[in-house]
Coordinates of C-alpha atoms in Angstrom, one line a residue:
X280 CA 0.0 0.0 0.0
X281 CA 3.0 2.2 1.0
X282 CA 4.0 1.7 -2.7
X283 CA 0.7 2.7 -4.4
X284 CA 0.6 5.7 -2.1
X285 CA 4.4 6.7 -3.2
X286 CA 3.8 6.4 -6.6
X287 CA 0.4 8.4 -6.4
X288 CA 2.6 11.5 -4.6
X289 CA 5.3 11.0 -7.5
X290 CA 2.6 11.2 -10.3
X291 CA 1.1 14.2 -8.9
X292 CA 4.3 15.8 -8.2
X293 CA 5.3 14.9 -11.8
X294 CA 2.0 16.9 -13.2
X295 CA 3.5 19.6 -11.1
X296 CA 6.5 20.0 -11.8
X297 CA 5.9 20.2 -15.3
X298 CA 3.4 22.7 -15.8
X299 CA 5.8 24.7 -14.0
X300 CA 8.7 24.1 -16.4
X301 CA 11.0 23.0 -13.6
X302 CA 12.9 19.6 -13.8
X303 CA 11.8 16.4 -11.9
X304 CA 13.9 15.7 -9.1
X305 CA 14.9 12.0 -8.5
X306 CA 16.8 9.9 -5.6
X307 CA 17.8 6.4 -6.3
X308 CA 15.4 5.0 -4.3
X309 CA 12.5 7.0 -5.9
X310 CA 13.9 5.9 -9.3
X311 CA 13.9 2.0 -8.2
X312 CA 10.5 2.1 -6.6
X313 CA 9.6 3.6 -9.9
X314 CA 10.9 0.8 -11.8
X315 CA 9.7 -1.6 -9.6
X316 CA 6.1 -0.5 -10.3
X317 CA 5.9 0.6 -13.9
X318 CA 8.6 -0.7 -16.1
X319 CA 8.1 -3.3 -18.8
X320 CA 10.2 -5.6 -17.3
X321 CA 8.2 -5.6 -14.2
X322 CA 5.6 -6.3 -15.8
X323 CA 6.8 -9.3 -18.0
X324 CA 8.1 -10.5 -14.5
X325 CA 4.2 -10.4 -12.7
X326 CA 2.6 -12.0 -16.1
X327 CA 5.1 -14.7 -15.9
X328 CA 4.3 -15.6 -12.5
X329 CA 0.5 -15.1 -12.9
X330 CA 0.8 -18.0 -15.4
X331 CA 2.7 -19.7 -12.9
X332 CA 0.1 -19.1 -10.5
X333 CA -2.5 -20.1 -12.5
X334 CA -0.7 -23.3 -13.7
X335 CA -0.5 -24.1 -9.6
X336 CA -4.6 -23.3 -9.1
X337 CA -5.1 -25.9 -12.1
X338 CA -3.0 -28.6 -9.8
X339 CA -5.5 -27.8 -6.8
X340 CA -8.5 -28.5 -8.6
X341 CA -6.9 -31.5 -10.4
X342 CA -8.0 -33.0 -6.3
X343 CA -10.8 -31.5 -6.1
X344 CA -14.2 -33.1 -7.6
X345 CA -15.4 -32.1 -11.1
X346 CA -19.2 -32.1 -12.0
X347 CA -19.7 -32.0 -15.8
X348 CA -23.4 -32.0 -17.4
X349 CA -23.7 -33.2 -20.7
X350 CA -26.0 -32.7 -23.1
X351 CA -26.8 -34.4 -26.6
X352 CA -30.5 -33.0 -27.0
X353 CA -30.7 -34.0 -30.5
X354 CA -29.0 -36.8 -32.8
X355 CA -30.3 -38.0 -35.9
X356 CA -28.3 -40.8 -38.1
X357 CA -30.0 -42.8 -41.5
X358 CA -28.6 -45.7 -43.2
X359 CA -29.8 -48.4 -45.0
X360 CA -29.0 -52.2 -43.9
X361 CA -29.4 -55.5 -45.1
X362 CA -32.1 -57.5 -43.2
X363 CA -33.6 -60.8 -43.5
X364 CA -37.1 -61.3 -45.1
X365 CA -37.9 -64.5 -43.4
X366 CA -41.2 -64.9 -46.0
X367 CA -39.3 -64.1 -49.0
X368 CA -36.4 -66.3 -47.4
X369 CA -33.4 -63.8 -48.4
X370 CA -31.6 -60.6 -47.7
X371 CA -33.0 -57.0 -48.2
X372 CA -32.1 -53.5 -48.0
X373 CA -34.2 -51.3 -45.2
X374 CA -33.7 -47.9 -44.5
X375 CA -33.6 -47.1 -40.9
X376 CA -33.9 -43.8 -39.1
X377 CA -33.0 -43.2 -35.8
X378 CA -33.2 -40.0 -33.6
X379 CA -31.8 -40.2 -30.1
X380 CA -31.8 -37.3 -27.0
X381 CA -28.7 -38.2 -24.3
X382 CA -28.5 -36.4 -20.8
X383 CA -26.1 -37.3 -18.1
X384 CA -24.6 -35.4 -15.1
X385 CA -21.1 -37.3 -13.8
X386 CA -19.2 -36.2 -10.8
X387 CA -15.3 -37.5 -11.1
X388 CA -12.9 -37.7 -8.5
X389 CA -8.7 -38.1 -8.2
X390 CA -7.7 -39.9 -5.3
X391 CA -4.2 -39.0 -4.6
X392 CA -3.4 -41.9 -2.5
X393 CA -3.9 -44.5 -5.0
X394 CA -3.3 -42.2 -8.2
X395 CA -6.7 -44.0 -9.5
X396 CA -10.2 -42.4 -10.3
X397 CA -13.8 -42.7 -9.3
X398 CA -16.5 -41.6 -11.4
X399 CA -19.7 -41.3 -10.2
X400 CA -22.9 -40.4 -12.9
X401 CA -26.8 -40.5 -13.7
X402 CA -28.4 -40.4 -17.6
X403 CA -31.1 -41.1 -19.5
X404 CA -31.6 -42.0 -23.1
X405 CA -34.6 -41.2 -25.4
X406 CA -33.9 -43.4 -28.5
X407 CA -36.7 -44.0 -31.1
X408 CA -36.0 -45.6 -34.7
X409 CA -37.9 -45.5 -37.9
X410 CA -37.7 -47.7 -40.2
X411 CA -38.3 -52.1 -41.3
X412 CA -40.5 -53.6 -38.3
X413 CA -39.3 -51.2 -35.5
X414 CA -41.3 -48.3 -37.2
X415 CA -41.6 -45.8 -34.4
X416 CA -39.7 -47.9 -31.8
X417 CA -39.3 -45.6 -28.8
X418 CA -36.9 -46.6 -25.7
X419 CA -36.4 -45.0 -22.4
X420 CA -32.8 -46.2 -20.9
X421 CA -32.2 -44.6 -17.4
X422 CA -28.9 -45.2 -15.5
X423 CA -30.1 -43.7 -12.2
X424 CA -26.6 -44.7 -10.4
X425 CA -23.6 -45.5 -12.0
X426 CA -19.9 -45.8 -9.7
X427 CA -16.6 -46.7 -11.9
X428 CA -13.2 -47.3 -10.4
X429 CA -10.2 -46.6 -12.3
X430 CA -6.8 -47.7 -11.5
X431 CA -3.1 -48.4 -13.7
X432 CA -1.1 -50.3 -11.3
X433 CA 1.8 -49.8 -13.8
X434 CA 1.8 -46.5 -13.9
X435 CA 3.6 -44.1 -11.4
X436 CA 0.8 -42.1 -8.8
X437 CA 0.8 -39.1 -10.8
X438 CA -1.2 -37.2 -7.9
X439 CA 1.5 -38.0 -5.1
X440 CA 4.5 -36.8 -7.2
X441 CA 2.6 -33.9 -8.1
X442 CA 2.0 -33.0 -4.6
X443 CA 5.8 -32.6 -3.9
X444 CA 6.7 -31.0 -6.9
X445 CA 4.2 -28.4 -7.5
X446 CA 4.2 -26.8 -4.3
X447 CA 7.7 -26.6 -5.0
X448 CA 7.4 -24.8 -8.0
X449 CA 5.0 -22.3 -6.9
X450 CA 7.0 -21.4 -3.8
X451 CA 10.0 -21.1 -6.8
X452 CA 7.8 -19.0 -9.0
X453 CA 7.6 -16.2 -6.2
X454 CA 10.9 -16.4 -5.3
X455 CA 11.6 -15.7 -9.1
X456 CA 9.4 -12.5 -9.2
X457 CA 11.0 -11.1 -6.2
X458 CA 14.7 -11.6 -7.4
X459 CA 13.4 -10.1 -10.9
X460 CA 12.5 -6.8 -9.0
X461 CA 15.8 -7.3 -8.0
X462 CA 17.1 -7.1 -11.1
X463 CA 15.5 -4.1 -12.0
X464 CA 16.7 -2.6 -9.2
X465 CA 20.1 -3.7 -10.3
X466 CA 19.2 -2.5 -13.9
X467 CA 18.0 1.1 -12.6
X468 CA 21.1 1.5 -10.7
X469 CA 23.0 1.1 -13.7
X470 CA 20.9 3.9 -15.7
X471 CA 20.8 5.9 -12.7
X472 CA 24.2 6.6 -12.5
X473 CA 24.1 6.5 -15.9
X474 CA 22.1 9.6 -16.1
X475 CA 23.9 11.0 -13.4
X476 CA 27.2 11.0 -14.4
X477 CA 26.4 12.4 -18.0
X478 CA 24.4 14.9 -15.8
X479 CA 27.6 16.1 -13.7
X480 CA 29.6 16.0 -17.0
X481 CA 27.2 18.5 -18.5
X482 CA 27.5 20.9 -15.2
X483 CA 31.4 20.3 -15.1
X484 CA 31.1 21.0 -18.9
X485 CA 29.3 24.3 -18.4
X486 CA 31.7 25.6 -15.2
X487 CA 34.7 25.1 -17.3
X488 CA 33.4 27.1 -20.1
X489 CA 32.5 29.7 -18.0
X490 CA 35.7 29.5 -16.1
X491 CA 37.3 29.3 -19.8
X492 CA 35.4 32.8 -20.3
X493 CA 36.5 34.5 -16.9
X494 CA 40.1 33.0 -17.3
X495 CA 40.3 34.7 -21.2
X496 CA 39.1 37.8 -20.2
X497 CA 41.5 38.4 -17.4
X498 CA 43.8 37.1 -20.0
X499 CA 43.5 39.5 -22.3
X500 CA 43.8 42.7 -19.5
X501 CA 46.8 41.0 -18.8
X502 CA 47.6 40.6 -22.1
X503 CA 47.5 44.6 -22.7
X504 CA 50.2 45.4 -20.4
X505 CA 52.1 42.4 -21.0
X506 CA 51.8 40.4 -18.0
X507 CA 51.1 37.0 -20.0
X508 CA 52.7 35.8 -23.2
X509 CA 50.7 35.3 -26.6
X510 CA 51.5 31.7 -26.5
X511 CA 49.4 31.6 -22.8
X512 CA 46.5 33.7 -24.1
X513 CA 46.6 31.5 -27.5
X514 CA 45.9 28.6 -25.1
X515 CA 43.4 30.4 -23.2
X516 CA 41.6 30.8 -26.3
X517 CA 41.9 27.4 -27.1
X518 CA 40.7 26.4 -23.8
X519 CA 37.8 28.5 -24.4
X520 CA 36.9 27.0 -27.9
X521 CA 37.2 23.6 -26.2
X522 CA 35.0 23.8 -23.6
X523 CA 32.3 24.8 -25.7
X524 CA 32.6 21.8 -27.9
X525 CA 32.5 19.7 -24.5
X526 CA 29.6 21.4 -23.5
X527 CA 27.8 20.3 -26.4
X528 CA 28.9 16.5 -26.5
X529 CA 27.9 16.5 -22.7
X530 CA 24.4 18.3 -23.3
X531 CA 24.1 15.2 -26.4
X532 CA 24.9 12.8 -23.5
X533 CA 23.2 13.8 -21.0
X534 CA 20.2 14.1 -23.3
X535 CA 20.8 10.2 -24.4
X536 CA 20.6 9.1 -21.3
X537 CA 17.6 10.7 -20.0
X538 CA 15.7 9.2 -22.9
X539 CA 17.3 6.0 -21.9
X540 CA 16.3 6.6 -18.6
X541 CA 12.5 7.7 -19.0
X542 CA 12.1 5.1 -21.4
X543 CA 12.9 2.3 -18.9
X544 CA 10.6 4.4 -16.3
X545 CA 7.7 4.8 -18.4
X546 CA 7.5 8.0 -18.0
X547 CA 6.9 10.5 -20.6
X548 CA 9.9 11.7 -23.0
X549 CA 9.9 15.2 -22.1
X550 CA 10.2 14.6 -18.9
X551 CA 13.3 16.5 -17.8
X552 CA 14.8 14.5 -15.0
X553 CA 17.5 15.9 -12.2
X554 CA 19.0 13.1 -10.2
X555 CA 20.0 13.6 -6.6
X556 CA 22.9 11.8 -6.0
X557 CA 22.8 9.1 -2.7
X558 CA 24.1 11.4 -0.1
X559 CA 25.0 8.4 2.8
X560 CA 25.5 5.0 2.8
X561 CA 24.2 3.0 5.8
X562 CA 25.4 -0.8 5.3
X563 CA 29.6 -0.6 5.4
X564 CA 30.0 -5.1 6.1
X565 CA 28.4 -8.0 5.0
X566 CA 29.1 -11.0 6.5
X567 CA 30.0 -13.5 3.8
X568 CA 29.1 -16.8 5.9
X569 CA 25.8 -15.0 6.4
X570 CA 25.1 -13.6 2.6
X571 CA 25.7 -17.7 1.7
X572 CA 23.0 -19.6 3.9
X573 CA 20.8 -17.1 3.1
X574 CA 21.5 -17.5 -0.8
X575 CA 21.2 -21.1 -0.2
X576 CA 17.8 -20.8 0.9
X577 CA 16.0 -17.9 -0.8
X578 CA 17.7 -18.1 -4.0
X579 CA 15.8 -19.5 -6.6
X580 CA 18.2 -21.5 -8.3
X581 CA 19.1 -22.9 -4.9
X582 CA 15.9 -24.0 -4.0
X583 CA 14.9 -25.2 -7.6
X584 CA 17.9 -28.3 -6.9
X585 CA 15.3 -30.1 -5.2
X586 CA 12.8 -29.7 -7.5
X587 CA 14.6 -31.0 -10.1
X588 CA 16.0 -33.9 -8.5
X589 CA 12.1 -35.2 -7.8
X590 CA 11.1 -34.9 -11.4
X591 CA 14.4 -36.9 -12.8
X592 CA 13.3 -39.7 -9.7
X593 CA 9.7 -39.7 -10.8
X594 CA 10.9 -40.0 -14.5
X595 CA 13.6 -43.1 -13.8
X596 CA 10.6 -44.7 -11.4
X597 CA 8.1 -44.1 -14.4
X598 CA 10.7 -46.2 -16.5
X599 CA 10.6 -48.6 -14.6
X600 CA 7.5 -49.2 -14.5
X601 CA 6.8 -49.6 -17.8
X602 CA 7.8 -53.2 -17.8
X603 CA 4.6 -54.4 -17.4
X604 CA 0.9 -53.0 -17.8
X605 CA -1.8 -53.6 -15.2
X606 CA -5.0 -52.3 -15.0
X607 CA -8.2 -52.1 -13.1
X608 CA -11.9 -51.4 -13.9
X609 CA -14.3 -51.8 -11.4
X610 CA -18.0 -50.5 -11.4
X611 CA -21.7 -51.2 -10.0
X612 CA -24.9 -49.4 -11.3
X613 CA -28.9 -49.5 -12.0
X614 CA -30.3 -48.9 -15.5
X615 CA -33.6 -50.1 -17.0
X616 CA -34.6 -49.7 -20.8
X617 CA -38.7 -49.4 -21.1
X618 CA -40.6 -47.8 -23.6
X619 CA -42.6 -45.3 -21.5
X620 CA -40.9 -42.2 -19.4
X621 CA -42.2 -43.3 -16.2
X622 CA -41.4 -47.0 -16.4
X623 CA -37.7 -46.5 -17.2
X624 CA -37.0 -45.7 -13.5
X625 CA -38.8 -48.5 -11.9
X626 CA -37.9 -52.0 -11.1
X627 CA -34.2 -50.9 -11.9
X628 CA -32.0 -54.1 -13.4
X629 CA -28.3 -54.6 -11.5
X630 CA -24.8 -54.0 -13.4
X631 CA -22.0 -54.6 -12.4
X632 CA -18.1 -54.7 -14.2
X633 CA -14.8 -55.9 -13.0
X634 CA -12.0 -56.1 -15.8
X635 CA -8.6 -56.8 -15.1
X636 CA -5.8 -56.1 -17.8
X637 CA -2.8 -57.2 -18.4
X638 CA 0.4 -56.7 -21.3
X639 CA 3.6 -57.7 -20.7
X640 CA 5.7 -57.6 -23.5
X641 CA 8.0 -60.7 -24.8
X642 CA 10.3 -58.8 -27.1
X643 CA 10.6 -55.4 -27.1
X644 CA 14.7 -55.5 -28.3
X645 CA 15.8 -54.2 -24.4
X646 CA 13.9 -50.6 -25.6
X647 CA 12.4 -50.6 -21.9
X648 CA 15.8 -51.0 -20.1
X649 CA 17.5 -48.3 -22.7
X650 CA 14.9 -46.4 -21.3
X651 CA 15.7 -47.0 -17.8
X652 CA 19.4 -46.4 -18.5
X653 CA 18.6 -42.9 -19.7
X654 CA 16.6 -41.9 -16.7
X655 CA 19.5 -42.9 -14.9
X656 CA 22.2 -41.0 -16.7
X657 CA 19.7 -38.4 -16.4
X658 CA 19.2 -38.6 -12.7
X659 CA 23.5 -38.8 -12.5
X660 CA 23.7 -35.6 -14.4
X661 CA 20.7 -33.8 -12.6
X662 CA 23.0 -34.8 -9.4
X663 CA 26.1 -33.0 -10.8
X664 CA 24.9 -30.2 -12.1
X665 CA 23.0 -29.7 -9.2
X666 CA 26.4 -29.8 -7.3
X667 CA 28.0 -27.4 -9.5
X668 CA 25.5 -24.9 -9.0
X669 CA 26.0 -24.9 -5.0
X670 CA 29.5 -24.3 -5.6
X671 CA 28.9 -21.6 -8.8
X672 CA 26.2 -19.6 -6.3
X673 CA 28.8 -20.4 -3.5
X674 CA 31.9 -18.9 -5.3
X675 CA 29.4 -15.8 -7.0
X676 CA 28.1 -14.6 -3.5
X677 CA 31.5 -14.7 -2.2
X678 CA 33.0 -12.9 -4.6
X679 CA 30.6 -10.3 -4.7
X680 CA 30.1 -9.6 -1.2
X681 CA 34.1 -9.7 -1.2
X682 CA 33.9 -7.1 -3.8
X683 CA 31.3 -4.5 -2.0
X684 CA 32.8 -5.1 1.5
X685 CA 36.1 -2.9 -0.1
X686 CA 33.6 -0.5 -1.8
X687 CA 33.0 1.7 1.2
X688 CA 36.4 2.6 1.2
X689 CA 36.9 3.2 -2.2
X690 CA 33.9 5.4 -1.6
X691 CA 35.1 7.0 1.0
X692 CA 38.6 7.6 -0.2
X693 CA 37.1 8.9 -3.6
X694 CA 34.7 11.1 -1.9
X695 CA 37.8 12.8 -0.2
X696 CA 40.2 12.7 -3.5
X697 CA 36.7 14.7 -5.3
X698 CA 36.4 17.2 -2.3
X699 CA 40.5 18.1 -2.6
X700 CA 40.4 18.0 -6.4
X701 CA 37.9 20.5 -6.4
X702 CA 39.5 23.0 -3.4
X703 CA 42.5 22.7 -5.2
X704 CA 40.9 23.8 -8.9
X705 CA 39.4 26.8 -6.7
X706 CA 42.8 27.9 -5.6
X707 CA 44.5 27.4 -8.8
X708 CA 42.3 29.4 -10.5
X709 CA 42.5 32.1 -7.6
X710 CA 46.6 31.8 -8.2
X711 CA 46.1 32.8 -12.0
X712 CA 43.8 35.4 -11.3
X713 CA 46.5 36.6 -8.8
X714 CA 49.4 36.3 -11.9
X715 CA 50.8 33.4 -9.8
X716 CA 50.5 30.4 -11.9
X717 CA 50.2 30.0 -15.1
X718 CA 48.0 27.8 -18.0
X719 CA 49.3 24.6 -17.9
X720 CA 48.8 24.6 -13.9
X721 CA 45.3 25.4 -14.8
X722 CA 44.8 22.8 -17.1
X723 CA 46.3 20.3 -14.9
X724 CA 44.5 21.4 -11.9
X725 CA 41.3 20.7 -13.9
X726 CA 41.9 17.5 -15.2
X727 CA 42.8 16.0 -11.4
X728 CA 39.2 17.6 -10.4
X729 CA 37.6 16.2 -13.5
X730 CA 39.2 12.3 -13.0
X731 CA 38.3 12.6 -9.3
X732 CA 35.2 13.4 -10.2
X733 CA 34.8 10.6 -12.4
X734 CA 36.7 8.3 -10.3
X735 CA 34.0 9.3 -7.5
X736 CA 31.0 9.0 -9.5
X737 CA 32.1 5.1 -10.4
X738 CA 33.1 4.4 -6.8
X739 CA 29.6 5.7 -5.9
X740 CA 27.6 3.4 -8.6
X741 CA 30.0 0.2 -7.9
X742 CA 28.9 0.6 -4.1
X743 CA 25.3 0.8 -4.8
X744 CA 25.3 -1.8 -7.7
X745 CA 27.1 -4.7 -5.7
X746 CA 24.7 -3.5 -2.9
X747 CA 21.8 -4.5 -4.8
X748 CA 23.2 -7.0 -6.9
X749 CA 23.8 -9.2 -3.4
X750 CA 20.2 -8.4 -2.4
X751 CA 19.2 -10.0 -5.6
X752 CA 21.6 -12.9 -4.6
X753 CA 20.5 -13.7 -1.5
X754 CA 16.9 -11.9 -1.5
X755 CA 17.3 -10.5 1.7
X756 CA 17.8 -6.8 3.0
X757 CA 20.7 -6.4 4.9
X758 CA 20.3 -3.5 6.6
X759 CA 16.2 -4.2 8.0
X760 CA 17.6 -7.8 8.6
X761 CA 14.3 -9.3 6.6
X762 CA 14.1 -11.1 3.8
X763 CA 12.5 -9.9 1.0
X764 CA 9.8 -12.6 0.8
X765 CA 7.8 -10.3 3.3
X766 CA 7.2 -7.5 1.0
X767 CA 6.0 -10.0 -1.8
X768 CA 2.4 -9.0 -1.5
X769 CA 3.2 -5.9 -2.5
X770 CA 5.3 -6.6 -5.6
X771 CA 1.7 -7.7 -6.5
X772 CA -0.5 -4.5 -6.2
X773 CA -2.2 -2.9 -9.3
X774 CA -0.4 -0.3 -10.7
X775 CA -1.6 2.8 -11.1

């Protein structure tokens, strides 16, 4: 609900913003929320798990009883036979008409223990023919109570395996969705910064041209009482001309990835977006001991192993028994066949049905136990690979929680480089204006601020990319201690 409500705020302040001409202002967090709500790839990831949902409601009512009417209110059929004329002591042709009206209601029912079926049903049966001596012969046949037992003794119980798997892979689905929004989050990071750094290139861009401007003027005073040498004022110029060339390529940049970036967002392409840079960090350490158990049991790929290794069992049990084929049919009923309505449901007539099959085959040229043999290679490799992903998710989450736990003070240290970079392109500039320094200080002084910006910028977005990219890893926030599975309901809410 918190979600719905955020987004509401954002959209209205959106509408605001620009009928007032002024440009939206976004945090990281705003811009991942966003995502998470509205982008296409959020909302591939809920259809896909709808299906997936829907796919698990059709293996509830697979146990559940099914009541099916059915209806065959007219049928008409003519074709001529040969009958025999007993008088004329031979063989002729009749033409014989036959219209028939079929109602029945059947309840069936699964049974998961055994894996067989019960069908339970009532119908009746209005059949009248037209035609050699049955001219106008009308029947009533009535099955007031009919019960049928199905069972394949070689077949696997279909129902039980079921009932391990697919709970399995429903509880795998959501998992699925939730490491998706973590992907987007991962994804919007990556534009984010994107956006941001092309952003700060077009405001460094712009300060040095107007630095370029104050430095040429002052320049060229100095230049008319010859405190500064053509050769310095020639590269003052140039400085000048080269700004404004890096203004523009920043301003086509910046307006690149703002496209990008509203595109992924759906929002709307005019929408002129500032970002706000993250402005603290809160989580400095994770634990990598910690970051793997808890990949090892929210991650979907981790908890899809046991999945997998029940369908390859229930496939090499399946081929086994296909050796032989036994099967049951079992049933007891009432029916009557009169030719008035009222009759047909009266002194009802006993049925009853017990067939027992069985094929075994004599020579099948080993095809049964070549299919055994490759549900067991199967099940050998499932069992590997299965291994190998343990230690491939193993080795991944340790490398990247390795990886951010030296990010903070990359950040840090970067943060600190930026803020002296920039103090000292101040006081260089100061020095010039002063006649103390000359051109090529300047020009140096600039690029250090310009590479510690830069260097700053990718220290900030590696921090905040292997933050998320370990949430997606082990679906789990580190710095609430939760895992993510409790804010799965609201992954699920209607978008506005």
């Amino acid at each position: 609900m918190k979600h719905s409500l955020f987004i509401l705020l954002f959209t209205t302040l959106f509408f605001i913003q620009n009928a007032s001409g002024q440009p939206m202002e976004l945090t990281l967090d705003q811009a991942i929320q966003i995502a998470q709500k509205s982008s296409i790839d959020m909302f591939r990831a809920k259809n896909m798990y709808r299906v997936k949902e829907l796919n698990h409601m059709d293996f509830l009512s697979e146990m559940k009883p099914h009541l099916v009417l059915g209806l065959t209110p007219f049928n008409y059929s003519r074709s001529i036979i040969e009958e025999y004329n007993s008088e004329k002591m031979q063989y002729e042709p009749v033409e014989i008409q036959r219209l028939t009206s079929d109602y029945n209601l059947g309840i069936n029912q699964n049974i998961g223990l055994t894996g067989g079926n019960v069908s339970v049903y009532t119908s009746l049966m209005r059949s009248q023919e037209f035609g050699s001596e049955n001219n106008n012969n009308l029947h009533y046949i009535s099955t007031p109570l009919s019960i049928t037992y199905r069972q394949n003794f070689s077949r696997i119980n279909d129902f039980k395996w079921k009932s391990k798997v697919e709970p399995l892979k429903f509880e795998q689905a959501k998992l699925v969705l939730i490491e998706q929004s973590e992907q987007i989050a991962v994804k919007t990071v990556s534009l984010f910064f994107a956006m941001l750094s092309a952003q700060m290139e077009h405001e460094i861009a712009l300060l040095n041209l107007e630095n370029a401007n104050t430095l040429l003027e002052i320049g060229k005073k100095r230049g008319k009482i010859g405190a500064i040498s053509r050769d310095n004022l020639l590269n003052l110029e140039l400085k000048q001309v080269n700004a404004g060339i890096s203004v523009e390529r920043a301003k086509n940049q910046l307006e690149s990835s703002r496209l990008d970036f509203c595109e992924f967002l759906e929002l709307s392409l005019e929408t002129n977006i500032h970002c706000i840079p993250p402005d603290h960090v809160q989580l400095q350490y994770v634990d990598p001991n910690l970051a793997w158990d808890l990949a090892a049991k929210n991650n979907p790929d981790s908890h899809g192993l046991a999945q997998r290794l029940l369908e390859v069992q229930k496939q090499l049990l399946a081929a086994k028994r296909q050796i032989y084929d036994i099967s049951l049919e079992a049933g007891l009923g009432f029916n009557q066949n009169k030719e008035v309505l009222s009759e047909a449901f009266q002194e009802l007539l006993d049925r009853q049905n017990l067939r027992v099959a069985i094929n075994i085959p004599i020579l099948d040229w080993k095809e049964n136990k070549r299919q055994i043999q490759r549900a067991e290679l199967n099940k050998e490799l499932t069992e590997r690979e299965n291994q190998k992903t343990k230690e491939q998710l193993t080795i991944e989450v340790i490398k990247k929680v390795n990886d951010f736990n030296i990010k903070q003070g990359e950040l840090n240290s970067a943060a600190k480089a930026d803020s002296i970079s920039r103090s000292a392109y101040e006081a260089t500039q100061e020095l010039f204006s002063l006649g103390k320094t000359d051109v090529l200080s300047i020009n140096e002084s600039y690029r250090s601020m310009y590479a510690a910006r830069n260097q700053y910028l990718n220290a900030l977005r590696n921090y905040w990319y292997f933050y998320y990219t370990i949430r997606q890893l082990c679906l789990y926030d580190f710095e609430t201690g939760k895992n993510l599975s409790a804010e799965f309901e609201s992954l699920l809410e209607t978008d506005i």
